[in-house]
Structures are given as C-alpha cells and as structure tokens.
Coordinates of C-alpha atoms in Angstrom, one line a residue:
Chain G
M1 CA -0.2 -0.1 -0.2
S2 CA 2.9 2.5 0.5
T3 CA 4.7 2.0 -1.9
K4 CA 1.8 2.4 -4.1
T5 CA 1.0 6.1 -3.2
D6 CA 4.8 6.5 -3.2
T7 CA 4.9 5.4 -6.7
M8 CA 1.8 7.6 -7.3
S9 CA 3.3 10.6 -5.8
R10 CA 6.6 10.0 -7.8
L11 CA 4.9 9.9 -11.2
R12 CA 2.4 12.6 -9.9
R13 CA 5.6 14.9 -9.4
G14 CA 7.4 14.0 -12.8
L15 CA 4.4 14.7 -14.7
N16 CA 3.9 18.2 -13.0
L17 CA 0.3 17.4 -11.6
N18 CA -0.8 19.0 -8.8
A19 CA -2.6 17.1 -5.8
E20 CA -5.9 18.6 -7.2
D21 CA -5.8 17.9 -10.3
E22 CA -8.1 14.8 -11.3
W23 CA -6.4 11.6 -11.5
P24 CA -7.0 9.8 -14.8
S25 CA -7.8 12.0 -16.8
V26 CA -5.0 14.7 -16.5
I27 CA -2.7 11.9 -16.7
R28 CA -4.1 10.5 -19.8
E29 CA -3.9 14.0 -21.7
R30 CA -0.2 14.0 -20.4
L31 CA 0.9 10.8 -21.5
V32 CA -0.9 11.4 -25.2
A33 CA 0.9 14.6 -24.9
Y34 CA 4.6 13.4 -24.9
G35 CA 3.5 10.2 -27.3
L36 CA 2.4 12.8 -29.8
L37 CA 5.3 15.2 -29.1
G38 CA 7.8 12.2 -28.8
L39 CA 6.3 10.7 -32.5
Y40 CA 6.9 14.1 -33.9
V41 CA 10.5 14.9 -32.7
V42 CA 11.4 11.4 -34.3
V43 CA 10.1 12.2 -37.4
V44 CA 11.5 15.3 -38.0
W45 CA 15.0 14.4 -36.6
F46 CA 15.2 11.2 -38.5
P47 CA 15.9 12.9 -41.9
I48 CA 18.4 14.8 -40.0
Y49 CA 20.2 11.4 -38.5
Y50 CA 20.2 9.9 -42.3
I51 CA 22.1 12.8 -43.5
L52 CA 24.5 12.4 -40.4
I53 CA 24.9 9.1 -41.0
T54 CA 25.6 9.4 -45.1
S55 CA 28.3 11.9 -44.3
L56 CA 30.2 9.4 -42.1
K57 CA 29.7 6.4 -44.3
A58 CA 32.4 5.2 -46.9
P59 CA 30.8 6.1 -50.4
S60 CA 30.7 2.5 -50.8
E61 CA 28.3 1.5 -48.2
T62 CA 25.8 4.5 -49.0
L63 CA 25.3 2.6 -52.4
S64 CA 25.3 -0.8 -50.2
F65 CA 22.1 -3.1 -50.8
P66 CA 19.9 -3.4 -48.4
I67 CA 20.6 0.3 -47.0
T68 CA 21.5 0.6 -43.5
F69 CA 20.9 2.4 -40.6
Y70 CA 24.1 3.2 -38.9
P71 CA 27.5 3.6 -40.5
H72 CA 29.0 -0.2 -40.0
H73 CA 32.8 1.0 -40.8
P74 CA 32.2 4.7 -39.1
T75 CA 34.6 7.5 -41.0
V76 CA 35.3 11.1 -41.2
S77 CA 37.2 10.5 -44.4
N78 CA 34.5 12.2 -46.4
Y79 CA 34.9 15.4 -44.1
V80 CA 38.7 15.8 -44.9
E81 CA 38.3 15.0 -48.4
I82 CA 35.9 17.6 -49.3
F83 CA 38.6 20.1 -47.8
Q84 CA 41.1 18.5 -49.5
N85 CA 39.8 17.7 -53.0
R86 CA 37.0 20.9 -53.2
P87 CA 37.1 23.9 -52.4
F88 CA 35.0 23.9 -49.4
G89 CA 37.8 25.8 -46.8
T90 CA 37.4 28.4 -49.6
Y91 CA 33.0 28.2 -49.8
T92 CA 33.4 28.3 -45.8
L93 CA 35.9 31.3 -45.3
N94 CA 33.8 33.2 -48.0
S95 CA 30.1 32.0 -46.2
L96 CA 31.7 33.7 -43.1
I97 CA 33.0 36.8 -44.3
V98 CA 29.8 37.4 -46.2
A99 CA 27.7 36.9 -43.4
G100 CA 29.4 37.8 -40.7
T101 CA 30.1 41.7 -42.6
T102 CA 25.9 41.5 -43.2
T103 CA 25.8 40.5 -39.6
I104 CA 28.0 43.4 -38.4
I105 CA 26.2 46.3 -40.5
C106 CA 22.6 45.3 -39.9
V107 CA 23.1 45.2 -36.4
T108 CA 25.2 48.9 -36.8
L109 CA 22.0 50.3 -38.3
G110 CA 19.4 48.6 -37.2
T111 CA 20.3 49.3 -33.7
L112 CA 20.9 53.1 -34.3
S113 CA 18.3 53.5 -36.1
G114 CA 15.7 50.9 -34.1
Y115 CA 16.6 53.3 -32.0
T116 CA 15.6 56.9 -32.5
F117 CA 12.4 55.0 -34.5
S118 CA 11.1 54.2 -30.8
R119 CA 12.1 57.3 -29.0
Y120 CA 11.5 60.4 -31.8
D121 CA 8.6 61.6 -33.3
F122 CA 10.8 63.0 -36.5
L123 CA 8.8 64.2 -39.7
G124 CA 7.9 61.4 -41.9
N125 CA 9.1 58.4 -39.6
K126 CA 5.5 56.8 -40.1
A127 CA 6.0 56.9 -43.4
L128 CA 9.8 55.5 -43.1
L129 CA 8.6 52.8 -40.8
L130 CA 5.2 51.9 -43.2
S131 CA 8.1 51.5 -46.3
I132 CA 10.4 49.3 -43.7
I133 CA 7.4 47.3 -43.2
A134 CA 7.2 46.9 -47.2
A135 CA 10.2 46.4 -48.2
R136 CA 10.0 43.1 -46.1
M137 CA 6.8 42.2 -48.4
I138 CA 8.7 42.2 -51.3
P139 CA 9.6 38.9 -53.0
P140 CA 13.2 38.6 -53.4
I141 CA 13.4 36.6 -56.0
A142 CA 11.0 39.0 -58.1
L143 CA 14.5 41.1 -57.7
I144 CA 16.8 39.1 -59.1
V145 CA 17.0 40.5 -62.7
P146 CA 17.8 43.8 -61.6
F147 CA 20.5 42.7 -59.2
F148 CA 22.1 40.8 -61.3
E149 CA 22.0 43.6 -64.1
I150 CA 22.7 46.4 -61.2
M151 CA 26.0 44.0 -59.8
S152 CA 27.0 43.8 -63.2
H153 CA 27.1 47.2 -64.0
P154 CA 27.2 48.9 -60.8
P155 CA 25.9 52.4 -61.4
L156 CA 28.0 55.8 -60.8
I157 CA 30.7 53.7 -59.0
G158 CA 31.0 51.0 -61.9
G159 CA 34.1 53.0 -63.5
L160 CA 35.8 53.0 -60.7
T161 CA 35.5 49.3 -59.5
G162 CA 34.2 47.6 -62.0
T163 CA 31.4 45.0 -62.0
L164 CA 30.4 44.1 -58.9
Y165 CA 29.4 40.5 -60.2
D166 CA 31.0 37.1 -58.2
T167 CA 32.6 39.2 -55.5
K168 CA 31.5 39.4 -51.6
I169 CA 30.6 42.6 -51.9
A170 CA 28.0 41.9 -54.4
L171 CA 26.6 39.2 -51.9
I172 CA 26.8 41.8 -48.7
L173 CA 25.5 44.6 -50.2
T174 CA 22.5 42.3 -51.3
Y175 CA 22.0 40.6 -47.6
T176 CA 22.1 43.5 -46.1
F177 CA 19.1 45.2 -48.2
F178 CA 17.1 42.2 -47.5
N179 CA 18.1 41.1 -43.7
L180 CA 18.0 45.3 -42.4
P181 CA 14.6 46.1 -42.1
F182 CA 13.8 42.9 -40.5
A183 CA 16.7 44.2 -37.5
V184 CA 15.4 47.7 -37.5
W185 CA 12.0 46.0 -37.0
I186 CA 13.3 43.9 -34.1
M187 CA 15.1 46.6 -32.2
K188 CA 13.1 49.1 -32.3
N189 CA 10.4 46.6 -31.1
Y190 CA 12.9 46.0 -28.2
F191 CA 13.8 49.6 -27.2
D192 CA 9.6 50.1 -27.3
G193 CA 10.1 47.7 -24.3
V194 CA 12.6 49.5 -22.7
P195 CA 11.2 52.0 -20.1
N196 CA 11.6 55.6 -21.2
S197 CA 13.1 56.3 -17.8
L198 CA 16.3 54.7 -18.3
D199 CA 16.7 57.9 -21.0
E200 CA 15.4 60.2 -18.6
Q201 CA 18.1 59.5 -16.4
A202 CA 20.5 59.5 -18.3
Q203 CA 19.4 63.6 -19.3
V204 CA 19.3 63.9 -15.7
D205 CA 22.9 62.9 -15.1
G206 CA 24.0 65.1 -18.0
C207 CA 25.1 62.8 -20.3
S208 CA 24.4 64.0 -24.2
T209 CA 22.0 62.0 -26.1
W210 CA 24.8 60.0 -27.9
E211 CA 26.8 59.3 -24.5
G212 CA 23.4 58.0 -23.1
F213 CA 22.5 55.8 -26.2
F214 CA 26.1 54.4 -25.6
K215 CA 26.3 53.9 -21.9
I216 CA 23.0 53.4 -20.9
I217 CA 20.8 51.9 -23.2
L218 CA 23.4 50.0 -25.4
P219 CA 24.1 47.4 -22.3
V220 CA 20.3 46.8 -21.8
A221 CA 19.8 46.2 -25.7
K222 CA 22.3 43.0 -25.6
P223 CA 19.5 40.5 -25.8
G224 CA 17.6 42.0 -28.3
I225 CA 21.1 42.9 -30.4
A226 CA 21.9 39.1 -30.1
A227 CA 18.5 38.2 -31.5
T228 CA 18.6 40.7 -34.4
A229 CA 22.6 38.9 -35.0
I230 CA 21.7 35.7 -34.5
L231 CA 18.5 35.8 -37.3
A232 CA 20.6 38.5 -39.8
F233 CA 23.6 35.6 -39.4
I234 CA 21.7 32.7 -40.2
F235 CA 19.6 34.2 -43.1
S236 CA 22.7 35.2 -44.9
W237 CA 24.5 32.2 -44.1
N238 CA 21.8 29.9 -45.5
E239 CA 21.2 32.2 -48.8
F240 CA 21.0 30.4 -51.6
V241 CA 19.1 32.3 -54.3
F242 CA 21.2 35.2 -55.1
A243 CA 24.5 33.4 -54.1
L244 CA 23.6 31.5 -57.3
V245 CA 22.8 34.7 -59.6
L246 CA 25.3 36.8 -58.6
T247 CA 28.4 34.2 -58.1
S248 CA 30.4 32.0 -60.4
S249 CA 33.8 31.1 -59.1
N250 CA 35.0 30.2 -55.6
V251 CA 36.1 33.5 -55.7
A252 CA 32.8 34.1 -54.2
Q253 CA 30.7 31.1 -53.7
T254 CA 29.3 30.2 -50.7
L255 CA 28.9 27.0 -48.9
P256 CA 25.0 26.5 -49.8
I257 CA 26.6 26.8 -53.3
G258 CA 29.4 24.4 -53.1
V259 CA 26.9 21.8 -51.6
S260 CA 24.3 22.2 -54.4
L261 CA 27.4 22.0 -56.6
F262 CA 27.3 18.4 -56.3
V263 CA 24.3 17.9 -58.1
A264 CA 25.9 19.5 -60.9
D265 CA 28.5 16.5 -61.5
D266 CA 26.9 13.0 -63.1
F267 CA 26.6 11.1 -60.9
I268 CA 25.9 12.4 -57.1
D269 CA 28.3 11.6 -54.9
W270 CA 25.7 11.3 -51.8
A271 CA 28.4 10.6 -49.2
H272 CA 30.3 14.1 -49.3
L273 CA 27.4 16.0 -50.7
A274 CA 26.3 14.8 -46.9
A275 CA 29.4 15.8 -45.2
G276 CA 29.0 19.4 -47.2
G277 CA 25.5 19.7 -46.0
M278 CA 26.5 18.9 -42.2
I279 CA 29.0 21.5 -42.2
A280 CA 26.4 24.0 -44.0
A281 CA 23.8 22.9 -41.0
L282 CA 26.6 23.3 -38.2
P283 CA 26.2 27.1 -37.5
G284 CA 22.4 26.7 -37.9
I285 CA 22.5 23.4 -35.5
L286 CA 24.6 24.5 -32.9
F287 CA 22.6 28.1 -32.6
G288 CA 19.4 26.0 -32.4
L289 CA 20.4 24.2 -30.2
F290 CA 21.9 26.8 -27.3
F291 CA 20.9 30.2 -28.6
Q292 CA 17.1 28.7 -29.4
R293 CA 16.0 31.9 -27.1
Y294 CA 17.3 34.4 -28.8
I295 CA 15.7 32.7 -31.9
V296 CA 12.3 32.9 -30.9
S297 CA 11.9 36.2 -29.3
G298 CA 13.6 37.9 -32.3
L299 CA 11.5 36.6 -34.9
T300 CA 8.4 37.0 -32.6
Q301 CA 9.4 40.6 -32.0
G302 CA 10.0 41.0 -35.5
A303 CA 7.1 39.2 -37.0
V304 CA 4.1 39.4 -34.8
K305 CA 4.5 42.9 -33.0
E306 CA 3.0 44.7 -36.2
Chain C
M1 CA 38.3 74.9 -25.8
A2 CA 36.2 73.5 -23.3
E3 CA 33.8 76.1 -25.3
N4 CA 34.1 74.4 -28.7
T5 CA 34.0 71.0 -27.5
R6 CA 30.6 71.8 -25.7
S7 CA 29.3 73.4 -29.0
L8 CA 30.7 70.6 -30.8
R9 CA 28.8 68.1 -28.5
R10 CA 25.5 70.4 -28.7
R11 CA 25.9 69.7 -32.9
L12 CA 26.0 66.1 -32.5
D13 CA 23.2 66.0 -30.3
R14 CA 21.0 67.7 -32.4
L15 CA 22.6 65.6 -35.4
F16 CA 21.4 62.7 -33.5
I17 CA 18.4 61.6 -35.5
P18 CA 19.4 62.4 -38.8
L19 CA 22.9 60.4 -37.9
T20 CA 21.1 57.3 -36.7
V21 CA 17.9 56.8 -39.2
G22 CA 20.5 58.4 -42.2
P23 CA 22.0 55.7 -43.1
T24 CA 19.1 53.1 -42.9
V25 CA 16.7 55.2 -45.2
I26 CA 19.5 55.7 -47.6
W27 CA 19.6 52.0 -47.6
I28 CA 16.8 51.0 -47.2
A29 CA 15.2 53.7 -50.0
G30 CA 17.8 51.7 -52.0
I31 CA 15.9 48.7 -52.0
I32 CA 12.5 49.7 -52.7
L33 CA 13.0 52.6 -55.0
Y34 CA 16.3 51.5 -57.2
P35 CA 16.1 47.7 -57.4
T36 CA 12.0 47.8 -58.0
L37 CA 12.3 50.7 -60.7
Q38 CA 15.0 48.8 -62.3
L39 CA 12.6 46.0 -62.8
L40 CA 10.1 47.9 -64.0
W41 CA 12.5 49.5 -66.7
S42 CA 13.9 45.7 -67.3
S43 CA 10.5 44.5 -68.3
L44 CA 10.1 46.7 -70.9
F45 CA 13.1 45.9 -73.0
Y46 CA 14.1 42.5 -74.4
T47 CA 17.9 41.9 -73.8
N48 CA 20.2 39.9 -76.6
P49 CA 21.4 37.2 -74.5
I50 CA 24.6 37.3 -75.8
T51 CA 25.3 41.3 -77.1
Q52 CA 23.3 42.6 -73.8
Q53 CA 21.8 44.9 -76.4
K54 CA 19.3 46.2 -74.8
Q55 CA 15.7 46.8 -77.1
F56 CA 12.9 48.9 -76.3
V57 CA 9.3 46.2 -76.9
G58 CA 7.0 48.2 -74.7
L59 CA 5.0 45.9 -72.9
D60 CA 5.6 43.3 -75.4
N61 CA 7.3 40.5 -72.4
F62 CA 4.0 40.9 -70.6
A63 CA 2.0 40.0 -74.1
S64 CA 4.2 37.0 -74.5
L65 CA 4.0 36.2 -71.1
L66 CA 0.2 35.6 -70.3
F67 CA -0.7 34.9 -74.2
K68 CA 0.3 32.4 -76.5
H69 CA 2.3 34.4 -79.3
G70 CA 2.2 37.5 -77.6
H71 CA -0.7 38.3 -79.3
W72 CA -3.0 40.7 -76.6
F73 CA -6.4 38.8 -75.5
G74 CA -5.5 35.6 -77.9
S75 CA -5.6 32.5 -76.7
V76 CA -4.0 32.0 -72.8
N77 CA -0.1 30.9 -72.9
P78 CA -0.1 27.2 -71.4
D79 CA 2.8 27.8 -69.5
I80 CA 1.5 30.5 -67.1
V81 CA -1.6 28.3 -66.2
R82 CA 0.2 25.3 -65.8
F83 CA 3.3 26.7 -63.6
T84 CA 0.2 28.9 -61.8
K85 CA -1.7 25.9 -61.2
H86 CA 1.7 24.1 -59.7
T87 CA 2.5 27.0 -57.7
V88 CA -1.3 27.2 -56.2
I89 CA -1.3 23.3 -55.6
Y90 CA 2.2 24.3 -53.4
V91 CA 1.9 27.0 -51.7
G92 CA -2.0 26.0 -50.9
F93 CA -1.2 22.3 -49.7
S94 CA 2.3 23.1 -47.7
V95 CA 0.7 25.8 -46.2
T96 CA -2.7 24.2 -45.3
I97 CA -1.1 21.2 -43.9
S98 CA 2.1 23.2 -41.7
F99 CA 0.0 25.5 -40.0
L100 CA -2.7 22.6 -38.8
L101 CA 0.3 20.9 -37.7
G102 CA 2.2 23.6 -36.6
L103 CA -1.1 24.4 -34.6
G104 CA -1.1 21.5 -32.8
I105 CA 2.3 21.2 -31.9
A106 CA 1.7 24.6 -30.6
M107 CA -1.1 24.0 -28.6
L108 CA 0.7 20.8 -27.2
L109 CA 3.9 22.7 -26.3
N110 CA 1.9 25.0 -24.7
K111 CA 1.0 22.7 -21.8
D112 CA 3.0 23.0 -19.1
L113 CA 4.9 19.4 -19.9
K114 CA 8.8 18.8 -18.1
G115 CA 11.5 18.9 -20.6
R116 CA 9.2 21.3 -22.4
G117 CA 12.2 23.6 -23.6
W118 CA 14.4 20.8 -24.9
I119 CA 10.8 19.5 -27.2
R120 CA 11.2 23.1 -28.5
T121 CA 14.7 23.3 -29.3
A122 CA 14.5 20.0 -31.3
V123 CA 11.4 21.1 -33.3
I124 CA 12.5 24.5 -34.1
V125 CA 15.9 23.4 -35.7
P126 CA 14.8 21.9 -39.2
W127 CA 13.8 26.0 -39.8
I128 CA 17.2 26.9 -39.0
L129 CA 19.0 24.3 -41.6
P130 CA 20.0 26.1 -44.9
Y131 CA 17.1 24.9 -47.7
V132 CA 19.5 23.8 -49.5
M133 CA 20.7 21.2 -47.9
S134 CA 17.4 20.5 -46.7
G135 CA 16.3 20.2 -50.3
L136 CA 19.3 17.7 -51.0
M137 CA 18.7 15.7 -47.7
W138 CA 15.1 15.3 -48.9
R139 CA 16.6 14.2 -52.2
W140 CA 18.4 11.5 -50.7
M141 CA 15.6 10.3 -48.0
F142 CA 13.4 9.6 -51.6
Q143 CA 15.9 8.7 -53.9
T144 CA 14.7 5.5 -55.4
Q145 CA 17.2 2.6 -54.5
Y146 CA 18.9 3.5 -50.9
G147 CA 16.8 6.1 -50.2
A148 CA 15.8 5.8 -46.2
I149 CA 11.8 6.2 -47.1
N150 CA 11.8 3.3 -49.1
G151 CA 14.4 1.4 -47.6
V152 CA 12.0 1.8 -44.3
L153 CA 8.3 0.7 -46.6
V154 CA 10.4 -2.1 -48.4
G155 CA 12.3 -3.2 -45.0
G156 CA 9.0 -3.0 -42.8
G157 CA 6.9 -5.0 -45.5
V158 CA 4.5 -1.7 -46.6
I159 CA 5.2 -2.2 -50.2
S160 CA 6.9 -5.0 -51.9
K161 CA 8.7 -3.1 -54.6
Q162 CA 10.7 0.1 -54.5
I163 CA 8.8 3.5 -55.2
P164 CA 10.9 5.7 -58.0
F165 CA 9.0 8.8 -56.0
L166 CA 11.0 11.7 -58.2
S167 CA 10.2 10.4 -61.3
D168 CA 6.8 10.4 -61.2
G169 CA 5.5 14.3 -61.3
T170 CA 2.5 13.7 -58.8
L171 CA 4.7 11.7 -56.6
A172 CA 7.5 14.4 -56.9
M173 CA 4.8 17.5 -56.0
I174 CA 4.1 15.3 -52.9
A175 CA 7.4 14.9 -51.9
L176 CA 8.5 18.3 -52.3
I177 CA 5.2 19.8 -50.1
I178 CA 6.6 17.0 -47.6
A179 CA 9.9 18.5 -47.4
D180 CA 8.5 22.3 -47.6
V181 CA 6.3 20.9 -44.2
W182 CA 9.4 19.6 -42.6
V183 CA 11.0 23.1 -42.9
F184 CA 8.9 25.4 -42.4
T185 CA 6.8 23.6 -39.6
P186 CA 8.7 25.0 -36.9
F187 CA 8.3 28.8 -38.0
I188 CA 4.3 28.2 -37.6
I189 CA 4.6 26.5 -34.1
I190 CA 7.2 29.5 -32.9
I191 CA 4.6 32.1 -34.1
L192 CA 1.5 30.9 -32.5
L193 CA 3.1 29.6 -29.3
A194 CA 3.8 33.3 -29.3
G195 CA 0.6 33.7 -29.4
L196 CA -0.6 31.1 -27.0
Q197 CA 1.1 32.6 -24.3
N198 CA -1.1 36.2 -24.5
V199 CA -4.3 34.3 -23.9
P200 CA -4.7 35.3 -20.2
E201 CA -4.5 31.9 -17.8
Q202 CA -7.8 32.9 -15.5
L203 CA -9.8 32.9 -19.5
Y204 CA -9.4 29.0 -19.8
D205 CA -10.0 28.6 -16.0
A206 CA -13.1 30.7 -16.5
A207 CA -14.7 28.6 -19.3
E208 CA -13.9 25.2 -17.7
V209 CA -15.7 26.5 -14.6
D210 CA -18.6 27.1 -17.3
G211 CA -18.1 23.2 -18.8
A212 CA -17.6 24.8 -21.8
S213 CA -16.3 21.9 -24.2
R214 CA -12.9 21.1 -25.8
W215 CA -14.0 23.4 -29.2
S216 CA -15.7 25.9 -27.9
R217 CA -12.7 27.0 -25.7
F218 CA -10.8 27.0 -28.5
R219 CA -13.5 28.9 -30.4
N220 CA -14.2 31.7 -27.9
V221 CA -10.9 32.0 -25.9
T222 CA -8.2 31.1 -27.9
Y223 CA -8.9 31.9 -31.3
P224 CA -9.6 35.9 -30.5
F225 CA -6.1 36.4 -29.0
L226 CA -4.6 34.3 -31.2
K227 CA -5.9 35.8 -34.6
P228 CA -2.9 38.4 -35.3
S229 CA -0.5 35.6 -35.1
I230 CA -2.3 33.5 -37.2
L231 CA -2.8 36.5 -39.8
V232 CA 1.5 36.9 -39.6
A233 CA 2.3 33.2 -39.6
L234 CA 0.3 32.7 -42.7
T235 CA 0.8 35.9 -44.5
I236 CA 4.9 35.0 -44.1
R237 CA 4.3 31.6 -44.9
I238 CA 2.4 32.5 -48.2
I239 CA 4.9 35.1 -49.2
F240 CA 7.7 32.7 -48.6
D241 CA 6.5 30.2 -50.3
I242 CA 5.6 31.8 -53.5
R243 CA 9.1 32.9 -54.0
A244 CA 11.1 30.1 -52.4
L245 CA 13.3 28.4 -55.1
D246 CA 16.0 26.8 -53.1
L247 CA 13.9 23.4 -52.0
V248 CA 12.6 23.1 -55.7
W249 CA 15.5 23.9 -57.5
V250 CA 17.9 21.7 -55.6
M251 CA 15.3 19.0 -54.9
T252 CA 13.4 18.3 -58.1
H253 CA 14.5 20.9 -60.5
G254 CA 10.9 21.5 -61.7
G255 CA 10.7 18.0 -62.8
P256 CA 10.1 15.6 -64.2
G257 CA 9.2 17.2 -67.2
K258 CA 8.5 20.8 -65.7
S259 CA 5.9 18.5 -63.4
T260 CA 6.8 20.7 -60.5
E261 CA 7.8 24.2 -62.2
V262 CA 6.6 26.9 -60.0
W263 CA 6.7 30.7 -60.7
A264 CA 9.8 30.9 -58.5
S265 CA 11.7 28.5 -60.8
W266 CA 10.4 29.8 -63.9
L267 CA 11.8 32.8 -63.3
Y268 CA 15.1 31.5 -62.3
R269 CA 15.2 29.3 -65.3
T270 CA 13.7 31.8 -67.8
A271 CA 16.0 35.4 -66.7
M272 CA 19.5 33.3 -65.4
V273 CA 19.5 29.7 -67.6
F274 CA 18.2 31.1 -70.6
G275 CA 18.8 34.7 -70.1
D276 CA 15.7 36.2 -70.9
T277 CA 16.1 39.1 -68.5
G278 CA 13.0 40.9 -69.5
Q279 CA 10.7 38.3 -69.4
G280 CA 12.1 37.2 -66.3
A281 CA 11.8 40.9 -64.9
A282 CA 7.9 41.0 -66.6
L283 CA 7.9 37.6 -64.2
G284 CA 9.2 39.4 -61.5
V285 CA 7.1 42.2 -61.8
V286 CA 3.8 39.8 -62.1
M287 CA 4.9 38.3 -58.7
L288 CA 5.4 41.7 -56.9
A289 CA 1.7 42.5 -57.9
T290 CA 0.2 39.1 -56.8
T291 CA 2.3 39.3 -53.3
F292 CA 0.9 42.0 -52.5
A293 CA -2.2 41.4 -53.2
I294 CA -2.2 38.1 -51.4
V295 CA -1.1 40.7 -48.6
A296 CA -4.1 43.0 -49.2
V297 CA -6.8 39.9 -49.0
L298 CA -5.3 38.2 -45.5
Y299 CA -5.5 41.5 -43.6
Q300 CA -9.1 41.9 -45.2
V301 CA -10.3 38.6 -43.8
F302 CA -7.9 38.8 -40.5
G303 CA -8.8 42.5 -39.8
G304 CA -6.3 45.2 -39.1
T305 CA -3.6 47.2 -40.9
P306 CA 0.2 45.8 -40.9
Y307 CA 1.0 48.3 -38.4
E308 CA -1.3 48.0 -35.5
T309 CA -1.3 45.2 -33.2

C-alpha cells in the first residue's frame, strides 16, 4: 500500500501534477501529449540523422543494398576529402566573411535607427516605418533580374570598380538589403519595451544624447542585439538564390552553392555531399541548440508585434 | 577649448536623429526604389543574351508572358496556366498542412510539461538549416534505391517494390510538399506558441468552470487572442512559399518534365538559364503585384492593418 502511494506521488511529481488535479483524465492527457510530441520529434529528426550517418559512411556503403541505418564502418574521410579535393575551405571562409560582415552592418544600422524610431517623433517617421514594412514584403526572387543587372554594371561607381558580379561585396550588399528592414523592426520593438525613464535618467545625469545611448541604453539592449545578430547571421549564412545568381567562381561562392554543385555532377556522390551539407548546417544546429531563446524572441519581436 | 567641445557636443546631439536614421533610410530607399524601378524598366526591354544589347519593346514581355505568341487577348499562354496551377497546389497544400500541424504542436507545447524547452528546441532546428541542405537531404531520403523512405517501407513490408518518387510528376510534387512542411512547420510553431502565451490563464479557468467544451474553448477563448499571430504566420508563410526557389531547385529542378515547375523556378530558368531577362523581369513584376495583392486580401480577412497590434 505504502509503496503504491509512493509510486503514485513520484509519478505525479514527474508529470507536474498538482494534488487537486483529477488523476486519470489529466494523466492520460499528459501521456498523449508526450507521445504525440515524441513521435513528431522522431519523425522530424530522422532525415537529419540519415544525412549525418550518410556523411560518416564510406561512399561504397551509401550504395550498398539493403541500406544500413547506422554506419557499419564509420569514417570521417568524407569531411577530410571535401576540404582537400573541393574548395570547401574557401566556401566556408566566404560564408563566414559574407555572413559576418552582413551581420555587423545590420546590427549597427538596425540598432541606431531602431532606437530613434522607438524614441523620437520626427518628420516622416510613420511613412518611413511603413516603407520598411513594405520592403519586408518584397519577394527577393522577383528582384533577381535587377540585382543581376545592377551588380554586373554598377551605377556611379562602376567606372571605378568595374563589375561587382562574382564578388563577396555584391553578396554583402544584397543580404544587407534584405536583412536590414527586419533588423530595424526587431530593434525598434525591443526598444519599445525599454522604459523611457532610463533615457531621462541619463539626461539628468548630464549625458549627451550620444553618451546616454552608448553608456546606458546599449548595455540594456544586449538581448535584442543578440537576437538580431543571430537571425541576420543565419539568414545570410543559409541564403542560396542570390548566391546562385551573383556568383560564378569560388572567389565568392558560399557553402550552399558548394553543396549544390555536387548535383551538377553526372553521378551524385551522396557521401561527400552529406558531409558538405553537415558543414553548411553546423551553425544552424549549434545556434538552434544553444541560442534558441534569442531566435524565438527575435522572430516574435520581428513578426508578431506589427 | 572647453567651449568648443561643448558646442560640438550640442551640434552632434542635434544631429542625433539624422545620423542614426539616415544610413538606414538611404539603404532601404535603395532597396525599395532602385531595384524595383530597375525591375519595371527591365521588363520593358528585350535584352539580347549574347550581346547584352537592350531593345525597347514596351509591354511585349507581358504579352508573351500571358498570351500565346504574344498576341494580346488571344489564347492564354499554356505555360503560365500550368505553372500557376503548380504554384497554387504547392503553396496551398504546404501552407495548410504546416499550419494545422504547427497549430497542433504549438497547443501541445503550451501545456506545462516537463522538458518542454528541450522539445521546443528539437522541433525548431529544421527551420534553421540551409534550405539547400534540406532540399538535398529530402532528395536523398526519396531516392529510389538507396533512399531511407523506400528502405523503411520495403524493410517494413509495407510495399514490395521500391517507388521511384522523384520520377513521377504527382509523387514528386507530394515529396516537395513533404519537404516544405518539414522545413517551415517550426516557424508556424514559434509564432503561434508566442500567440498562445498571450491568452490570459484565468479565461481558461473561467471557461472550464462554465463547462465549455474543448472546441468552444478554442473558438471563444484561444482564437480571438491568436488571430494576430495566425495572420502573421499565414502571411509570411504564403509569401515565403511563393518566392522559395531553393527547395524546388535542388530537389526536383522543376522536373520531372516540368511537373513541379513553380513561378520561382520558372522565373529563375527564364532569366538566368535562358538569359531572357526582359521576360524574367516581367514575371518578377507579376510576382510582386501578386504578393502585395495576397497580403492585402489576408489583412482584409483577418482584419487590422499591418502596423497595428
């Protein structure tokens, strides 16, 4: 008897049950919820698992029959070989430079203007904010033709630089265009949630507007800045369409292009492709596992609070 | 000296607004005006793919996009009918399935279960991966001989012979929709979960006391609070799916035999593979107009303007 109640109370604790909860119906509901979520997680992660084990199999094993659901002879040679035989080192470096620079520009401009949009009522601020929303609605793919033309024959500076086609600068400019409206929006919403009293206190303490912004406001804005930075980085790291349109050699090609080039071969080498795919997916998986809070807050700040 | 720095500080302070907003405004004006005007401009020209010579053709690009042989109001161009149908099927099924699935998972995650944070992390990851990798991953999953799907189905005795998913038009479209749902459901979950957390707890308790049924609780308590989030989730999902080239391009390449060619891949093929930039720009204009029309309709249906909560 006593052991039974003991087990019962442990079960209740484990399932987060309060003493007053009705026992059978609530517990059934909880178990069903766990079951469904568990099933969903397994289904969602199975493809990721399959591509991961494919990357750890020798190429011959990916083409063995019947297929294997774990690598019988796990090897990291695919990873080593794509860096030796294909320019994956260059792709990774390009990705880092492009995504990193884009992130820095978006965070800097987004934080400065997001703060001003949030605090000041200046001429045309409503109209500007509206155009920023409109800018977010533009489907980038519709603009591949003008972007291709602009980057091939840049106006004004064209005489100085020649073409920007197939340069990292072209990608950085393009990605900044598409991510900046989002960055401004997240930061504006974030500053809306920071109480005005902070700014006033800074004024009272005799800070100039700039000093107050840098010394008092910025430190408080760190979570918003982190969310903006992570999202801008992930979006530019993963971007494929404009990288495909605006690059043609490994001077500027990024990881998504490098991975997609495997498909251009007559015969797709899945083992090496999977290794390349895992490299491209790594930041996403790491950010997703460790900074999920920022991703969620950034998305909801940027999307829902309209 | 001190006088000088003080006046400089004052001047810098007066310039705070233009200096903080200016660069962003110039940048975004650049994105809205310049490329969009360039798009409209390009859609009026025929560009010779070899010599890059531009020739003014007026609205001919739109005529040949919409009508056979470019005769205004003649018979409709069969391509645009076919690819629009594919786009509607692809976007319609993907958005509907991922929305319902995402709503269900968000409702489950809204209960106070232990380990909820871990589960949330686990379900969000697919959306953060590069779409290219996801597309290739599903292509590998659906591969006829060595793909995991056939492996599981044949191994489990569900089917006796492997199914060539990606070499049949209908099956390829289904495979594409599955991949799309896999990639984008996390986004719906995030947005709706945030919306669900806005519902005041005591309203649920009140409904429970009144003995409201599950459906009526959802209809009368959850839905009104969730409406803004639903609007945002659906809008962003739909406009993202119309423009999403990545998955289609790497998974099916619009094939087999153009049976999964959607607007995005058609635009890319026209402008970049065949080098007909005028025609591609015209299609871009049509896409831009369609996107804005869809957003307007959604805001009509779910009420409110985009910049009110």
